[in-house]
Amino acid sequence: MSETKEIHIPLGPSPEKWDLLSKGIDPFGDQMILQMGPQHPATHGVLRLELKTDGEVVTKITPYIGYLHRCFEKVAESVTYPQVIPYTERMDYLAGMNMALSYVLAVEKLREIEVNDRVETLRVLVCELNRIASHCVAIGTFALDIGAWTPLLYLFQVREHILDLLEELSGARMLFNYIRIGGLAHDIPTGWIDKVREFCTYMDPKIPELNGLLSYNKIYIERLAHVGVMSQDVALQYGITGPNLRATGFDYDMRRDAPYSGYEKYDFQPQIGAGEQGTPGDCWDRYIVRVREMEESLKIIRQACDRMPEGDVKETIPKSLRKMPEGEVYVTTEAPRGELGIYLVSDGTDKPYRVKARSGAYCSVAAVPAISLGGLIADLVAIVASIDIVLGEVDR
Amino acid sequence: MIALEPYLDLIISVVYVVGIVLFLSLFALFATWLERKVAGHIQDRLGPMETGGWHGWLQPIADAIKLLIKEDIIPAAADKKLFKLAPYLVFIGSLAGFAVLPFAANLIGSDLNIGVYYVIAVTSLVVIGILMAGWASNNKWSMYGAMRSAAQMISYEIPVALSLLIPVMMAGTMSMVEIVDNQAGGFWNWYVFRTMPFSLIAFVIYFWASLAEVNRAPFDLPEAESELVAGYFTEYSGIRWAMFFLAEYGDMFVVSAIAATVFLGGWYAPFPFLDIIPGPIWFIGKTAFLVFVQMWLRWTLPRLRVDQLMYVCWKIFLPFSFANLLLVGLWVVLKG
């Protein structure tokens, strides 16, 4: 027989604070500490924000991360080179292809493998498809946090098409393991390119529809314009990259400025924010940059479909990765949530000596306090949604 | 044989009250189903399709049973008495409004001579329940929800009342039945179309402000899921949570029914020859349409921010309703 034990839950202020209170001093002031997360609908995973609030006005923000820490970098040191690929895809699980590409390019640079044109084109194709899928979730959850439910469902339909395509290609819907060191897991199925073209036709009217329903909605603009303004200085200080940096008006896109995987062969325009509805770098700019980026990705996908060269996708896959050249490489790519840099050190064995991932979302989280102080709680929700973080990538 | 005569009034009242509670519960069940269907179809889905066979019509019953048998969790740090009491207070506030809704000329709980005033008064009771729930939960998010709700509902009470005064002035009475009777004989006699455009403006202001009154999108800040988790009912579960839900749908019905009564001709048909269809059907039909519009808006529009909500109330709705009131007053005086 176990005895029932009364659980004592301490209520109210601590004894020291009671002393202050009894002397007529309010130890709390007018401010309240509020824990937003790790379980909160608007933190996009398991982010914890410790807020100090004065009424609804946020006066202090401290982000706490690490709730989704999975030791990616340490695990990568104890598995062989190809075995790291699935772990990379679990960082930003919404854009697995882009994550894997960065790591694979790093290993290829170390090993000095030149892949053929077909592999490069297919990699660009799947990465851009995945970028659209990732932006769909970003924009959809953004709208959800502002209180509009319906765009999320519309965008998930688009994403569903992409996931179907990628599933047919790789067998998985989110964690593909399709991009391999020196090539791809296998060639595309028959007729797959036509399906991608069909998807492009399907996608075309969706963005004007989204703009009509959400982007230029008066309430939506009122909620987002002038909110969470990130100046170029702040963005550069915090190392912000990707759509968040472009939204400040800083014209910088890895795909154009430091092309990899043959991006220089495509005609597209990186989108920058211009403060159309408010100040450059506000939440609305961060939103619209992503919408327009989806259109640009669609352009790249069309071009990739048209120029799809012949070739063997497994041609350059190395027979063995037991002996790697010693040395270190750093490769960055433009992932949907900012630059993903992989720093790889090899000691000549079959396992990496060190893998360091530099993720865009991590920097974005760091910038949250700098851009949202003095706003309301509702603004903070909009800002956290607008910087578009995936905690898997932040914590790794 | 006991003489029933002296008790007849009492019996009729009891039957009516039971009838209203049943109606409210049935309507809330239907409305939850409708809400999910409307949401589904707006979002390119089907909504519930399985339970009960035909378009998931039994889904609300299944949900109700689930909620009834769920554990009723009361947080250890909550103020237990107030925590238990709050949902019923909210529910009573919404139920009391039904007393003066004229479903038909002689189908009304009580034709008070201050009917409109009474409705405005009892729907404010809900605020107390919500504040109580937010305070007693001892949860910061609940507290935020309750505070937002109090600020919002009290602010929006004013444009609601001012807009309702316009038909009252035109009818010269506050009795619901008399207001409806003044609108007999076709839709051109409805107060919404008389003294254009003032009464139309009043109707629009009333409808939007009433959305804020019942915490519906785009004014659903007190229960804004993405900001406040679930606002004042964050800590509630099981049947107590269901009471809040029931009250919300009851409130939606009440505010729509009042709009139908004072602006849209109550139980009268839009054309006199259609009056062969019974009044309650017209009344419930008009109300259900307005409820549908509320759902439609909810699944289309984003949510306002707190300061914007207050801006809309104090700087747009209020001046317009005042000007409106003055102009209609002038019109009434000049007309005689």
XYZ file of C-alpha atoms in Angstrom:
732
model
C 0.000 0.000 0.000
C 1.428 3.249 -1.009
C 0.484 6.258 0.952
C -1.025 9.146 -0.922
C 1.268 12.073 -0.635
C 0.059 15.599 -0.710
C 1.888 17.563 -3.324
C 2.866 20.998 -2.211
C 2.850 23.553 -4.947
C 4.483 26.777 -3.854
C 2.195 29.656 -4.586
C 2.941 33.325 -4.692
C 6.193 35.161 -4.103
C 9.252 33.843 -2.295
C 9.936 34.830 1.379
C 12.446 37.487 0.353
C 9.902 39.090 -1.896
C 7.294 38.883 0.853
C 9.661 40.913 3.001
C 9.846 43.579 0.334
C 6.106 43.459 -0.116
C 5.487 43.909 3.590
C 7.686 47.009 3.485
C 5.492 48.413 0.770
C 7.971 47.843 -2.070
C 6.664 46.019 -5.099
C 9.473 43.613 -6.092
C 7.872 42.902 -9.434
C 7.132 46.393 -10.612
C 4.391 46.529 -13.171
C 6.073 43.851 -15.201
C 5.267 40.211 -15.527
C 7.537 37.371 -16.614
C 5.811 35.255 -19.214
C 7.088 31.968 -20.561
C 6.159 31.673 -24.198
C 6.938 28.120 -25.154
C 8.410 25.564 -25.423
C 4.823 24.403 -25.847
C 3.024 27.276 -27.438
C 1.157 27.195 -30.747
C 3.080 30.102 -32.233
C 6.681 29.137 -31.527
C 6.963 26.841 -34.545
C 8.303 23.907 -32.652
C 10.011 23.986 -29.317
C 11.404 27.474 -28.967
C 11.107 29.094 -25.554
C 10.901 32.832 -25.301
C 11.093 34.335 -21.860
C 9.228 37.596 -22.027
C 8.995 40.480 -19.664
C 5.720 42.169 -20.331
C 4.187 45.417 -19.253
C 0.546 44.808 -20.011
C 0.686 43.540 -23.549
C 3.899 45.383 -24.370
C 6.990 43.214 -24.503
C 9.924 44.887 -22.764
C 12.453 42.061 -22.697
C 12.897 38.906 -24.706
C 15.295 36.056 -24.066
C 15.121 33.172 -26.511
C 16.101 29.769 -25.161
C 16.938 27.041 -27.629
C 18.103 23.468 -27.418
C 14.863 21.595 -26.879
C 15.337 19.790 -30.176
C 19.082 19.301 -29.920
C 19.994 15.974 -31.496
C 23.786 16.113 -31.502
C 24.035 16.234 -35.271
C 27.606 17.476 -35.238
C 28.811 14.892 -32.728
C 26.943 12.015 -34.375
C 28.469 13.008 -37.696
C 31.920 12.312 -36.244
C 31.090 8.703 -35.470
C 29.401 7.594 -38.700
C 30.880 7.236 -42.166
C 30.620 9.950 -44.799
C 27.530 8.655 -46.637
C 25.779 7.885 -43.353
C 25.795 11.565 -42.417
C 23.384 12.467 -45.243
C 20.182 11.306 -43.461
C 21.180 13.311 -40.396
C 21.578 16.473 -42.444
C 18.063 16.071 -43.776
C 16.739 15.962 -40.240
C 18.091 19.431 -39.526
C 15.628 21.440 -41.578
C 13.113 18.696 -42.108
C 11.005 20.954 -44.322
C 13.795 21.241 -46.874
C 15.709 17.976 -46.677
C 17.035 18.154 -50.223
C 18.661 21.539 -49.645
C 20.240 20.333 -46.420
C 21.679 17.218 -48.005
C 22.968 19.157 -51.002
C 25.163 21.364 -48.866
C 26.832 18.436 -47.119
C 27.211 16.432 -50.303
C 28.823 19.377 -52.074
C 31.277 19.687 -49.188
C 32.294 16.026 -49.419
C 32.560 16.281 -53.196
C 34.793 19.322 -52.861
C 36.989 17.447 -50.414
C 37.185 14.405 -52.639
C 37.424 16.519 -55.809
C 34.534 14.850 -57.576
C 33.082 16.596 -60.620
C 29.512 15.458 -61.175
C 27.999 15.485 -64.638
C 25.437 17.934 -65.948
C 22.410 15.696 -65.450
C 23.162 15.235 -61.770
C 23.581 18.979 -61.307
C 20.348 19.774 -63.127
C 18.370 17.194 -61.191
C 19.785 18.462 -57.908
C 18.729 22.000 -58.768
C 15.299 20.730 -59.770
C 14.611 18.826 -56.549
C 16.082 21.578 -54.386
C 13.854 24.214 -55.947
C 10.817 21.958 -55.607
C 11.687 21.506 -51.981
C 12.197 25.249 -51.571
C 8.644 25.875 -52.781
C 7.325 23.223 -50.394
C 9.272 24.783 -47.543
C 8.070 28.305 -48.322
C 4.503 26.979 -48.491
C 4.760 25.873 -44.870
C 6.496 29.112 -43.899
C 3.830 31.321 -45.436
C 0.963 29.093 -44.353
C 1.968 29.014 -40.705
C 2.685 32.716 -40.862
C -0.886 33.344 -41.963
C -2.105 30.973 -39.275
C -0.296 32.964 -36.616
C -1.973 36.129 -37.855
C -5.297 34.353 -37.498
C -6.069 33.365 -41.087
C -6.539 29.613 -41.273
C -7.532 29.059 -44.841
C -4.291 29.988 -46.686
C -2.477 27.275 -44.726
C -4.731 24.605 -46.168
C -4.462 26.005 -49.693
C -0.682 26.055 -49.456
C -0.552 22.557 -48.035
C -2.326 21.368 -51.156
C 0.493 22.793 -53.234
C 3.014 21.209 -50.911
C 1.177 17.916 -51.179
C 1.752 17.916 -54.947
C 5.461 18.495 -54.423
C 5.734 15.833 -51.753
C 3.970 13.389 -54.074
C 6.482 14.179 -56.790
C 9.436 13.773 -54.453
C 7.950 10.602 -53.027
C 7.725 9.102 -56.481
C 11.334 10.082 -56.982
C 12.915 9.003 -53.736
C 10.372 6.885 -51.872
C 10.120 9.298 -48.970
C 8.091 12.430 -48.434
C 10.279 14.512 -46.185
C 13.554 12.735 -45.449
C 14.619 11.699 -48.896
C 18.238 10.511 -48.824
C 18.168 11.044 -52.581
C 21.188 13.256 -53.106
C 24.298 11.120 -52.633
C 27.994 11.790 -52.621
C 29.039 11.943 -56.265
C 25.581 11.619 -57.739
C 22.025 10.643 -56.938
C 20.436 7.522 -55.451
C 18.887 6.630 -58.796
C 17.621 8.211 -61.979
C 14.168 9.753 -62.308
C 11.197 7.497 -63.147
C 9.734 7.599 -66.657
C 7.443 10.544 -67.240
C 8.465 12.304 -64.049
C 9.576 15.460 -65.846
C 6.124 15.749 -67.444
C 4.572 15.532 -64.006
C 6.814 18.340 -62.821
C 5.674 20.405 -65.805
C 2.064 19.636 -64.889
C 2.796 20.819 -61.373
C 4.176 24.099 -62.730
C 0.961 24.660 -64.674
C -1.044 23.843 -61.556
C 1.046 26.168 -59.419
C 0.881 29.210 -61.730
C -2.581 30.503 -60.695
C -2.012 29.670 -57.040
C 0.208 32.648 -56.258
C -2.202 35.295 -57.614
C -4.892 33.489 -55.625
C -2.781 33.720 -52.497
C -2.123 37.398 -53.146
C -5.822 38.065 -53.511
C -6.778 36.140 -50.405
C -3.978 37.137 -48.100
C -1.051 39.262 -49.262
C -2.972 42.428 -50.038
C -5.670 41.942 -47.423
C -6.084 45.203 -45.519
C -6.044 43.580 -42.084
C -3.017 41.501 -42.998
C -1.067 44.541 -44.187
C -2.081 46.515 -41.101
C -0.835 43.696 -38.905
C 2.526 43.325 -40.648
C 3.600 46.667 -42.119
C 6.111 48.581 -39.952
C 6.226 45.637 -37.540
C 9.521 44.007 -36.600
C 11.615 46.209 -38.854
C 15.045 44.691 -39.404
C 17.496 47.226 -40.734
C 20.340 46.162 -42.991
C 22.831 46.938 -40.240
C 21.086 44.676 -37.759
C 20.752 41.964 -40.364
C 24.450 42.060 -41.195
C 25.503 42.224 -37.541
C 23.529 39.134 -36.691
C 24.629 37.289 -39.804
C 21.135 37.017 -41.191
C 21.009 35.411 -44.611
C 18.448 34.166 -47.066
C 14.984 35.662 -47.498
C 15.251 37.548 -44.191
C 18.322 39.400 -45.429
C 16.847 40.056 -48.861
C 13.714 41.465 -47.223
C 15.836 44.278 -45.774
C 16.683 45.333 -49.327
C 20.134 43.744 -49.342
C 20.503 42.096 -52.721
C 22.402 38.912 -51.960
C 21.628 35.392 -53.045
C 24.169 32.566 -52.963
C 22.598 31.016 -56.021
C 23.489 34.065 -58.093
C 26.505 35.517 -56.266
C 28.421 32.314 -55.573
C 26.788 29.732 -57.819
C 27.020 26.053 -57.002
C 25.604 23.000 -58.719
C 25.284 24.946 -61.976
C 22.950 27.688 -60.775
C 24.760 30.145 -63.050
C 23.007 28.530 -66.022
C 19.555 29.612 -64.891
C 17.820 32.880 -65.402
C 16.153 34.121 -62.223
C 15.962 37.267 -60.148
C 16.585 37.250 -56.379
C 13.699 39.102 -54.747
C 14.387 41.931 -52.356
C 12.085 43.808 -50.034
C 11.400 47.441 -50.818
C 9.036 48.449 -48.054
C 6.062 48.544 -50.414
C 3.502 48.650 -47.609
C 5.668 49.998 -44.826
C 9.332 50.099 -43.939
C 11.908 47.984 -45.775
C 12.632 44.887 -43.695
C 9.293 44.715 -41.916
C 7.232 41.552 -41.513
C 5.260 42.152 -44.675
C 8.472 42.390 -46.706
C 9.715 39.137 -45.239
C 6.404 37.608 -46.206
C 6.222 38.889 -49.760
C 9.862 38.049 -50.508
C 9.026 34.402 -49.870
C 5.926 34.544 -52.043
C 7.896 36.012 -54.918
C 10.728 33.574 -54.363
C 8.280 30.767 -55.025
C 7.610 32.296 -58.438
C 11.341 32.500 -59.121
C 11.819 28.889 -58.055
C 9.078 27.945 -60.469
C 11.041 29.685 -63.227
C 14.155 27.691 -62.344
C 12.160 24.457 -62.283
C 10.795 25.162 -65.772
C 14.279 25.876 -67.111
C 15.672 22.762 -65.474
C 12.910 20.654 -67.035
C 13.658 22.135 -70.454
C 17.406 21.648 -70.364
C 17.434 18.237 -68.665
C 20.553 16.673 -70.258
C 21.182 12.976 -70.727
C 23.697 11.176 -68.571
C 24.288 8.602 -65.885
C 23.454 9.866 -62.424
C 25.662 7.260 -60.781
C 28.631 7.837 -63.064
C 30.790 9.635 -60.516
C 29.697 7.914 -57.316
C 32.962 6.756 -55.747
C 33.377 3.012 -55.317
C 34.655 3.432 -51.798
C 34.802 6.309 -49.356
C 37.131 4.532 -46.934
C 40.095 6.677 -47.730
C 39.385 10.389 -47.892
C 41.994 13.036 -48.566
C 43.034 14.910 -45.462
C 42.028 18.533 -45.264
C 39.172 20.859 -44.575
C 36.476 22.443 -46.730
C 33.690 24.930 -46.237
C 30.720 24.983 -48.577
C 27.680 27.186 -48.323
C 24.430 26.913 -50.197
C 21.264 28.941 -50.273
C 18.760 26.944 -48.218
C 15.178 28.218 -47.854
C 15.958 29.548 -44.365
C 19.216 31.240 -45.192
C 22.706 30.163 -45.940
C 23.611 26.661 -44.867
C 27.349 26.307 -44.458
C 29.000 22.961 -43.889
C 32.519 22.997 -42.522
C 34.121 19.606 -42.907
C 37.468 18.436 -41.520
C 38.869 15.120 -42.668
C 41.688 13.204 -41.023
C 41.908 10.673 -43.834
C 39.705 8.007 -42.261
C 36.231 6.928 -43.378
C 34.567 9.188 -40.833
C 34.558 12.967 -40.748
C 36.813 14.418 -38.079
C 34.499 17.363 -37.588
C 31.297 18.583 -39.199
C 30.034 22.032 -38.354
C 26.795 23.339 -39.717
C 26.159 27.063 -39.931
C 22.455 27.530 -40.231
C 20.452 30.544 -41.225
C 17.579 29.950 -38.827
C 19.956 29.955 -35.849
C 21.038 33.495 -36.658
C 17.453 34.543 -37.217
C 16.447 33.426 -33.718
C 19.297 35.439 -32.262
C 17.949 38.558 -33.942
C 14.434 38.259 -32.507
C 15.051 40.395 -29.395
C 16.771 43.070 -31.486
C 13.790 43.604 -33.747
C 10.778 43.065 -31.528
C 11.313 45.022 -28.313
C 8.561 47.430 -27.448
C 5.997 45.656 -29.569
C 2.884 43.872 -28.434
C 2.679 40.123 -27.843
C 0.731 39.837 -31.084
C 3.609 41.572 -32.896
C 6.101 39.181 -31.383
C 4.046 36.274 -32.691
C 4.099 37.860 -36.142
C 7.861 38.399 -35.959
C 8.670 34.867 -34.863
C 6.509 33.622 -37.708
C 8.037 36.024 -40.211
C 11.657 35.020 -39.647
C 10.544 31.467 -40.422
C 12.551 29.212 -38.176
C 12.625 25.445 -38.028
C 13.833 24.401 -34.628
C 15.386 21.268 -36.021
C 17.805 23.476 -37.887
C 18.326 25.894 -35.003
C 19.189 23.218 -32.462
C 20.585 20.596 -34.834
C -57.973 15.923 -9.735
C -55.835 18.915 -8.986
C -56.949 22.124 -10.544
C -54.278 23.097 -13.075
C -55.641 26.589 -13.651
C -53.505 28.472 -11.107
C -50.358 26.719 -12.252
C -50.913 27.087 -15.968
C -48.585 30.062 -16.348
C -45.892 28.277 -14.406
C -46.219 25.130 -16.486
C -46.054 27.075 -19.721
C -42.948 28.919 -18.500
C -41.217 25.699 -17.487
C -42.050 24.081 -20.817
C -40.759 27.139 -22.643
C -37.541 27.261 -20.646
C -36.894 23.557 -21.231
C -37.699 24.082 -24.891
C -35.244 26.972 -25.157
C -32.445 25.061 -23.433
C -33.066 22.137 -25.781
C -33.157 24.471 -28.757
C -29.936 26.150 -27.710
C -28.175 22.828 -27.233
C -29.459 21.496 -30.538
C -28.535 24.679 -32.302
C -25.044 24.642 -30.781
C -24.603 21.037 -31.882
C -25.806 21.897 -35.361
C -23.642 25.012 -35.459
C -20.471 23.121 -34.537
C -21.208 20.713 -37.351
C -21.988 23.584 -39.716
C -18.857 25.448 -38.683
C -16.709 22.453 -39.503
C -18.516 21.907 -42.775
C -18.243 25.570 -43.769
C -14.590 25.637 -42.762
C -13.995 22.444 -44.666
C -15.595 23.593 -47.880
C -13.968 27.024 -47.723
C -10.635 25.289 -47.267
C -11.195 22.868 -50.111
C -11.798 19.919 -47.819
C -14.933 18.005 -46.911
C -15.036 18.363 -43.146
C -16.477 15.493 -41.082
C -17.761 12.758 -43.384
C -17.765 9.490 -41.438
C -19.804 9.591 -38.237
C -23.465 8.847 -38.852
C -23.145 8.177 -42.551
C -24.641 11.227 -44.214
C -21.970 13.965 -44.246
C -20.911 13.180 -40.698
C -24.138 14.505 -39.173
C -23.574 12.583 -35.927
C -20.151 14.103 -35.377
C -21.357 16.770 -32.879
C -23.125 14.072 -30.825
C -19.961 11.991 -30.756
C -17.976 15.062 -29.719
C -20.476 15.910 -27.004
C -20.282 12.390 -25.572
C -16.511 12.497 -25.715
C -16.481 15.787 -23.834
C -18.918 14.474 -21.235
C -16.778 11.478 -20.340
C -13.480 13.339 -20.383
C -11.647 14.042 -17.176
C -12.531 17.362 -15.657
C -9.147 18.822 -14.778
C -8.958 21.633 -12.261
C -5.450 23.081 -11.930
C -3.974 22.723 -8.462
C -3.308 26.422 -8.215
C -6.737 27.493 -9.431
C -9.385 29.204 -7.386
C -11.638 26.168 -7.379
C -14.994 27.744 -6.637
C -14.714 30.483 -9.218
C -13.137 28.097 -11.684
C -16.136 25.779 -11.451
C -18.654 28.585 -11.509
C -17.339 30.603 -14.442
C -18.505 28.450 -17.381
C -22.059 28.372 -16.073
C -22.127 32.131 -15.677
C -20.988 32.533 -19.264
C -23.620 30.053 -20.357
C -26.367 31.804 -18.386
C -25.447 35.100 -19.988
C -25.984 33.616 -23.374
C -29.106 31.685 -22.385
C -30.791 34.688 -20.793
C -30.749 36.478 -24.108
C -33.123 33.873 -25.498
C -35.897 35.040 -23.167
C -36.849 37.958 -25.370
C -36.182 36.534 -28.819
C -39.453 36.637 -30.739
C -39.529 33.429 -32.759
C -43.055 34.413 -33.818
C -45.744 36.882 -32.770
C -46.859 34.722 -29.850
C -43.767 32.546 -29.452
C -41.641 34.642 -27.152
C -40.414 33.979 -23.644
C -41.422 37.337 -22.361
C -42.363 40.379 -24.374
C -40.657 42.851 -22.072
C -41.339 46.502 -22.733
C -37.562 47.018 -22.464
C -36.648 43.998 -24.597
C -33.728 45.539 -26.471
C -32.322 47.069 -23.318
C -32.620 43.739 -21.534
C -30.620 41.934 -24.205
C -27.822 44.489 -24.051
C -27.760 44.096 -20.286
C -27.721 40.307 -20.028
C -25.163 39.761 -22.746
C -22.780 41.864 -20.634
C -23.060 39.205 -17.966
C -20.807 37.068 -20.121
C -17.893 39.441 -19.415
C -18.064 38.651 -15.704
C -17.949 34.933 -16.395
C -14.995 35.316 -18.713
C -13.085 37.512 -16.271
C -13.833 34.976 -13.575
C -12.564 32.117 -15.726
C -9.399 33.977 -16.613
C -8.669 34.999 -13.053
C -9.544 31.686 -11.413
C -7.424 29.631 -13.803
C -4.303 31.230 -12.333
C -2.669 31.083 -15.720
C -1.050 34.076 -17.329
C -2.425 33.320 -20.775
C -5.936 32.965 -19.376
C -5.505 36.264 -17.612
C -4.482 37.960 -20.841
C -7.475 36.457 -22.590
C -9.833 37.612 -19.872
C -8.407 41.138 -19.830
C -8.572 41.426 -23.579
C -12.085 40.098 -23.522
C -13.266 42.551 -20.872
C -11.741 45.513 -22.688
C -13.112 44.372 -25.997
C -16.642 43.481 -24.967
C -17.174 46.586 -22.878
C -15.867 48.834 -25.659
C -17.991 47.231 -28.314
C -21.085 47.340 -26.147
C -21.340 51.046 -26.962
C -21.539 50.885 -30.777
C -23.856 47.891 -30.432
C -26.204 49.792 -28.156
C -26.073 52.958 -30.262
C -26.858 51.047 -33.430
C -29.733 49.220 -31.797
C -31.162 52.547 -30.684
C -31.826 53.549 -34.271
C -34.597 51.023 -34.966
C -35.828 51.622 -31.429
C -36.177 55.315 -32.195
C -37.890 54.599 -35.470
C -40.310 52.186 -33.865
C -40.789 54.266 -30.750
C -40.679 51.171 -28.550
C -38.212 48.763 -27.008
C -40.513 45.784 -27.132
C -39.200 43.167 -29.534
C -42.678 42.157 -30.719
C -43.727 45.717 -31.493
C -40.472 46.448 -33.290
C -41.077 43.437 -35.535
C -44.726 44.350 -36.037
C -43.654 47.737 -37.333
C -41.746 45.987 -40.097
C -44.651 43.964 -41.494
C -45.472 43.872 -45.185
C -42.422 43.143 -47.301
C -38.699 43.672 -47.108
C -38.933 47.362 -48.052
C -40.468 47.934 -44.644
C -37.583 46.336 -42.795
C -35.667 48.800 -40.696
C -32.457 47.997 -42.512
C -33.884 49.500 -45.712
C -35.846 52.378 -44.195
C -34.157 55.784 -43.911
C -31.421 54.701 -46.231
C -28.514 54.865 -45.769
C -28.552 55.500 -42.015
C -30.194 52.307 -40.931
C -28.040 50.293 -43.297
C -24.950 51.834 -41.699
C -26.410 51.034 -38.307
C -26.951 47.446 -39.375
C -23.385 47.094 -40.658
C -21.940 48.646 -37.509
C -24.125 46.427 -35.374
C -23.078 43.300 -37.211
C -19.340 44.021 -36.994
C -19.492 45.169 -33.407
C -21.489 42.088 -32.506
C -18.693 39.950 -33.912
C -16.443 41.558 -31.323
C -19.132 41.027 -28.699
C -19.120 37.284 -29.255
C -15.340 37.063 -29.808
C -15.542 35.876 -33.373
C -12.934 36.464 -36.063
C -11.599 38.934 -37.033
C -12.084 40.040 -33.423
C -11.289 36.715 -31.762
C -8.432 38.136 -29.734
C -9.509 36.812 -26.331
C -9.158 33.250 -27.541
C -6.503 33.892 -30.191
C -4.944 30.486 -30.446
C -1.645 31.537 -31.933
C -1.094 34.264 -29.366
C -2.778 33.231 -26.134
C -2.899 29.438 -26.566
C -6.664 29.409 -25.963
C -7.229 32.588 -24.004
C -9.480 32.440 -20.986
C -10.366 28.765 -21.357
C -6.800 27.499 -21.692
C -7.063 25.516 -18.449
C -10.552 24.146 -19.018
C -11.290 20.638 -20.180
C -14.177 18.275 -20.620
C -17.702 19.476 -20.091
C -16.695 22.802 -18.561
C -14.843 23.623 -21.730
C -17.908 22.505 -23.671
C -20.009 24.998 -21.721
C -17.839 27.828 -23.054
C -18.239 26.418 -26.487
C -21.998 26.109 -26.096
C -22.158 29.676 -24.833
C -20.154 30.914 -27.795
C -22.549 29.372 -30.285
C -25.520 30.483 -28.188
C -24.154 34.016 -28.284
C -23.691 33.823 -32.023
C -27.341 32.877 -32.321
C -28.499 35.624 -29.959
C -26.663 38.480 -31.674
C -27.746 37.253 -35.106
C -31.326 36.840 -33.895
C -31.359 40.388 -32.583
C -30.081 41.635 -35.919
C -32.813 39.626 -37.621
C -35.413 41.013 -35.233
C -34.654 44.687 -35.226
C -33.220 45.106 -38.718
C -34.469 42.273 -40.887
C -38.147 42.034 -40.105
C -38.100 39.222 -37.536
C -40.604 36.531 -38.366
C -42.001 38.285 -41.447
C -41.277 37.028 -44.928
C -39.527 39.319 -47.428
C -42.670 39.316 -49.569
C -46.156 39.382 -48.039
C -47.404 36.406 -50.072
C -44.675 34.247 -48.528
C -46.152 34.762 -45.069
C -47.926 31.420 -45.395
C -44.617 29.895 -44.389
C -44.617 29.921 -40.574
C -42.838 32.806 -38.848
C -40.332 30.772 -36.807
C -38.914 29.359 -40.029
C -38.240 32.834 -41.394
C -36.833 33.971 -38.087
C -34.497 31.010 -37.674
C -33.619 31.131 -41.355
C -32.548 34.775 -41.231
C -30.609 34.132 -38.034
C -28.926 31.053 -39.448
C -27.884 33.034 -42.495
C -26.210 35.658 -40.314
C -24.539 32.883 -38.314
C -23.263 31.493 -41.590
C -21.860 34.912 -42.519
C -20.032 34.970 -39.188
C -18.460 31.617 -40.003
C -17.643 32.744 -43.508
C -15.756 35.758 -42.144
C -13.939 33.661 -39.587
C -12.451 31.372 -42.187
C -11.489 34.200 -44.516
C -10.034 37.067 -42.517
C -6.893 37.407 -40.413
C -7.126 38.711 -36.871
C -6.740 42.319 -35.744
C -4.244 43.440 -33.134
C -5.378 44.765 -29.755
C -4.652 48.414 -30.501
C -6.265 48.143 -33.932
C -9.321 46.600 -32.334
C -9.658 49.532 -29.991
C -8.982 51.968 -32.824
C -11.793 50.490 -34.894
C -14.173 50.718 -31.974
C -13.448 54.159 -30.560
C -12.405 56.042 -33.667
C -14.561 54.513 -36.406
C -17.620 52.736 -35.058
C -18.356 55.138 -32.238
C -18.306 58.478 -34.145
C -20.247 56.942 -37.002
C -22.906 55.507 -34.741
C -23.233 58.830 -32.911
C -23.607 60.795 -36.134
C -25.994 58.163 -37.363
C -28.047 58.393 -34.215
C -28.291 62.183 -34.436
C -29.326 62.114 -38.078
C -31.965 59.460 -37.536
C -33.189 61.368 -34.490
C -33.557 64.453 -36.661
C -35.385 62.414 -39.267
C -37.769 60.981 -36.700
C -38.511 64.427 -35.267
C -39.072 66.046 -38.662
C -41.317 63.243 -39.821
C -43.508 63.848 -36.864
